[in-house]
């Protein structure tokens, strides 16, 4: 995986994780372009699109878009499930996770992501172990509105 | 180093996230040790694997080799699934870097995969994801295997095929959950399995099953699956085993083109139609693509135009159809028709007399539309200027009418088009002297003679004085019809390739691999007349090399018009790109081209033993071979053509799958250094066991000025080399001939002559290895030969009879042998030689 972006329906970037080095300027440009492209797509359209020499796999959970860039020969469907697994992890940790949790506890969201993916490759696909790793690291803040991402 | 695993893990997380070069140097020793150490806990190993992967990507030299290789590979056997998952990612990256060293991972990966696939979802509790056992690990293992050809070991291969079959079977089971996650994970594994099947391209049954499975997905209600099915099918269409199966879904795909709401899915449908196109369905597919083009999204129009142009050219059974298609293209999507496309149609019209009249008539009609695209005016101007005389007999398209029609467009066009039209006008002066004064008026008008555009001004004044001063003879010479363009590859294909790397190479259609290809009805594309794409296979496979010819094209098409009759030298097609100075990136195309040339060259060796096998700017490879009974000795001479030494020179002669039990090979060592201008020789000994189809592979690799060069060639060692000639008289020959009358003992082919039917025929035939028997056949035109094929412990008597038919330029070749199959093998070899 080359990078992962989380952004809201309004086009606000909520989380970004880059697994390949890009100059800051290019990151900004990429982000801007991708947000515009993904947001302009309709709900029934397919979740994959070609973008330069990469493939973009995205999925919307409530008001939040999760968007990953993978190599063109990577498995698209499974990338969707990586996203899902991440959302499940967040949900498990925060308890009915919502966009606000990620805004206010972005560092926790990063920790979770690091547990799931290391250097852009899936590290641990098994759920219990990851979530447990971080319980006790701090109180799980319940917060935001009741409607979670899941 | 801390003993606390939490600390160690944290450190590795940090290293993996930063992953700088310094870190690679600092930790390159430690981390591999952690990875394979006996007392590290699983979580640490997991992180170590991925951390190492990250460092490896930063600087590939961190990976230790030697004994570490097998220790890393054996992580595939680790009990902890998480460790295996992380390790496979690392191993795949290593395999891509040095696949030979890690070949051992294939059998381990297969057995691991087999264990997962055959387990039920309850067995791997923690690693079951929505009722699918370990989808991530399965997908990664399947991807790892795609780095290698199908396993040689029949046991491993069988096991792998079983896995793939099980995965295909599971797709048919009812879903265990309604959740999308279940179906996604399951289909992710399935799609990866299909990728592997396509990659191996060796199990016809699996390929067809894969195709049927994808066919189901084509009508699935999930857009994602339809997208992926179209994409994978595109690859399936290029396999000879599944091409026909893919074609069954043509209707569905065309339908997708019409009804899909998502442009990216429609784009995939276009790609697939392009890939599945062949002679039988070209007309339908091209028509459908044209229909779609009228409403297609702007973003994909240009690519579609190129594709339509290529398909129309490649599969044209009839060039009037081709001309129609291209003119339609210009009419529908003129803005997206690039110059190369209309240059190409002009080249073809100029080179093919039978279509010129039709083309002139068609463009004349097309130009009558009140608004037509500038590209249409260009094509029309050019074609009418050359061949307008062919339709001038008809009062409706009399010279004056043609001229008026063209001139009515003149003022709406840009300067380059006007310049082209001026050239058309001056050609009209030659073709139709009766409208000379009208044309002179136009040339004389201030618009042209004093145009602000220097080119127009110059053309107008030069053409004008030419028409005033030159005699009709001079005019006729200067303004003569264009000579045919030199045949070359289509530059359109090169552009398409440049635009998108994922276009499957339709030049290697399944036909090419089909031994019966010569018996199929052939389109114009491969007949012996000057052809289009098909003869230029070399350049088609070498897009990089073909690209530079675009400029040459421009010179060809426009240069003659502007300057008059002198034919401009075409830029030589840059096929020999393996120039010493060319950067490593460019070499791919050149190598592909070179290999193609070599395939053609290697056929010549069927009837001769010595000659140059391969040559490029760096290396020349020559062959000298001797055969006695079932033994053969081939001397391969490698000549360094450059002044610099080639270092790290190594060669290997290997036998492809089908040959391993039929031929033995033993290669003597060769120097690993060739000084500038020097030549080294390598001797390779062969022994025939029994007859075979194919040739041994020769791989050569060396460093030239710091760049790794690799060549993959075929060594022309064919079964007929092991034939010893035998003399016999007419009586004996026909007695034996009658004895060998079993249907399996005889092979017969009827084929068209490619070379002149003259006295050289006998010489070529004698080179095949059999004794040419004089005065044996009652018909002196016929040739008969006899010989014995020597294998280890077997001797196969073979008789040959070649009957030429000079009127029809056809041959009938019959071979009879005492062993079944031998006849067929020999017959197939010899067919291409006449």
PDB file of C-alpha atoms in Angstrom, chain A residues 33-99:
ATOM      1  CA  UNK A  33      -6.972  15.648  -6.454  1.00  0.00           C
ATOM      2  CA  UNK A  34      -8.072  12.438  -4.865  1.00  0.00           C
ATOM      3  CA  UNK A  35     -10.595  14.045  -2.565  1.00  0.00           C
ATOM      4  CA  UNK A  36     -12.132  15.828  -5.506  1.00  0.00           C
ATOM      5  CA  UNK A  37     -12.237  12.685  -7.624  1.00  0.00           C
ATOM      6  CA  UNK A  38     -13.642  10.412  -4.978  1.00  0.00           C
ATOM      7  CA  UNK A  39     -16.252  12.847  -3.721  1.00  0.00           C
ATOM      8  CA  UNK A  40     -17.577  13.376  -7.216  1.00  0.00           C
ATOM      9  CA  UNK A  41     -18.345   9.708  -7.655  1.00  0.00           C
ATOM     10  CA  UNK A  42     -21.825   8.430  -7.084  1.00  0.00           C
ATOM     11  CA  UNK A  43     -22.746   5.855  -4.485  1.00  0.00           C
ATOM     12  CA  UNK A  44     -23.411   2.953  -6.862  1.00  0.00           C
ATOM     13  CA  UNK A  45     -20.159   3.317  -8.715  1.00  0.00           C
ATOM     14  CA  UNK A  46     -17.422   0.803  -8.202  1.00  0.00           C
ATOM     15  CA  UNK A  47     -14.957   1.306  -5.405  1.00  0.00           C
ATOM     16  CA  UNK A  48     -11.865   1.047  -7.546  1.00  0.00           C
ATOM     17  CA  UNK A  49     -10.373   3.527  -9.888  1.00  0.00           C
ATOM     18  CA  UNK A  50      -7.169   3.864 -11.749  1.00  0.00           C
ATOM     19  CA  UNK A  51      -5.126   6.834 -10.849  1.00  0.00           C
ATOM     20  CA  UNK A  52      -1.797   7.435 -12.515  1.00  0.00           C
ATOM     21  CA  UNK A  53      -0.044   4.094 -12.210  1.00  0.00           C
ATOM     22  CA  UNK A  54      -1.722   3.232  -8.942  1.00  0.00           C
ATOM     23  CA  UNK A  55      -5.127   1.926  -8.045  1.00  0.00           C
ATOM     24  CA  UNK A  56      -7.351   3.725  -5.613  1.00  0.00           C
ATOM     25  CA  UNK A  57      -9.661   1.686  -3.433  1.00  0.00           C
ATOM     26  CA  UNK A  58     -12.123   3.650  -1.368  1.00  0.00           C
ATOM     27  CA  UNK A  59     -15.121   3.094   0.798  1.00  0.00           C
ATOM     28  CA  UNK A  60     -17.464   5.354   2.641  1.00  0.00           C
ATOM     29  CA  UNK A  61     -18.416   4.740   6.234  1.00  0.00           C
ATOM     30  CA  UNK A  62     -21.112   7.190   7.407  1.00  0.00           C
ATOM     31  CA  UNK A  63     -19.670  10.609   6.662  1.00  0.00           C
ATOM     32  CA  UNK A  64     -16.076   9.437   6.381  1.00  0.00           C
ATOM     33  CA  UNK A  65     -14.252   8.214   3.278  1.00  0.00           C
ATOM     34  CA  UNK A  66     -11.414   5.730   3.639  1.00  0.00           C
ATOM     35  CA  UNK A  67      -9.179   5.786   0.615  1.00  0.00           C
ATOM     36  CA  UNK A  68      -6.129   3.598  -0.080  1.00  0.00           C
ATOM     37  CA  UNK A  69      -3.647   3.678  -2.947  1.00  0.00           C
ATOM     38  CA  UNK A  70      -2.291   0.288  -3.938  1.00  0.00           C
ATOM     39  CA  UNK A  71      -0.140  -1.123  -6.723  1.00  0.00           C
ATOM     40  CA  UNK A  72      -2.041  -2.001  -9.836  1.00  0.00           C
ATOM     41  CA  UNK A  73      -1.477  -5.709  -9.260  1.00  0.00           C
ATOM     42  CA  UNK A  74      -2.572  -5.695  -5.640  1.00  0.00           C
ATOM     43  CA  UNK A  75      -5.829  -7.307  -4.651  1.00  0.00           C
ATOM     44  CA  UNK A  76      -8.575  -4.684  -4.621  1.00  0.00           C
ATOM     45  CA  UNK A  77     -11.248  -6.604  -2.774  1.00  0.00           C
ATOM     46  CA  UNK A  78      -8.921  -7.463   0.025  1.00  0.00           C
ATOM     47  CA  UNK A  79      -7.885  -3.850   0.357  1.00  0.00           C
ATOM     48  CA  UNK A  80     -11.529  -3.043   0.961  1.00  0.00           C
ATOM     49  CA  UNK A  81     -11.429  -5.540   3.772  1.00  0.00           C
ATOM     50  CA  UNK A  82      -8.284  -3.987   5.213  1.00  0.00           C
ATOM     51  CA  UNK A  83     -10.266  -0.786   5.426  1.00  0.00           C
ATOM     52  CA  UNK A  84     -13.110  -2.629   7.020  1.00  0.00           C
ATOM     53  CA  UNK A  85     -10.849  -4.326   9.503  1.00  0.00           C
ATOM     54  CA  UNK A  86      -9.437  -0.962  10.452  1.00  0.00           C
ATOM     55  CA  UNK A  87     -12.889   0.441  10.977  1.00  0.00           C
ATOM     56  CA  UNK A  88     -13.763  -2.563  13.094  1.00  0.00           C
ATOM     57  CA  UNK A  89     -10.664  -2.020  15.178  1.00  0.00           C
ATOM     58  CA  UNK A  90     -11.483   1.622  15.692  1.00  0.00           C
ATOM     59  CA  UNK A  91     -14.998   0.671  16.572  1.00  0.00           C
ATOM     60  CA  UNK A  92     -13.903  -1.882  19.060  1.00  0.00           C
ATOM     61  CA  UNK A  93     -11.523   0.482  20.718  1.00  0.00           C
ATOM     62  CA  UNK A  94     -13.635   3.608  20.797  1.00  0.00           C
ATOM     63  CA  UNK A  95     -16.946   1.817  21.085  1.00  0.00           C
ATOM     64  CA  UNK A  96     -19.170   2.860  18.247  1.00  0.00           C
ATOM     65  CA  UNK A  97     -16.565   5.039  16.641  1.00  0.00           C
ATOM     66  CA  UNK A  98     -17.528   8.244  14.867  1.00  0.00           C
ATOM     67  CA  UNK A  99     -15.719  10.942  12.986  1.00  0.00           C
TER      68      UNK A  99
END
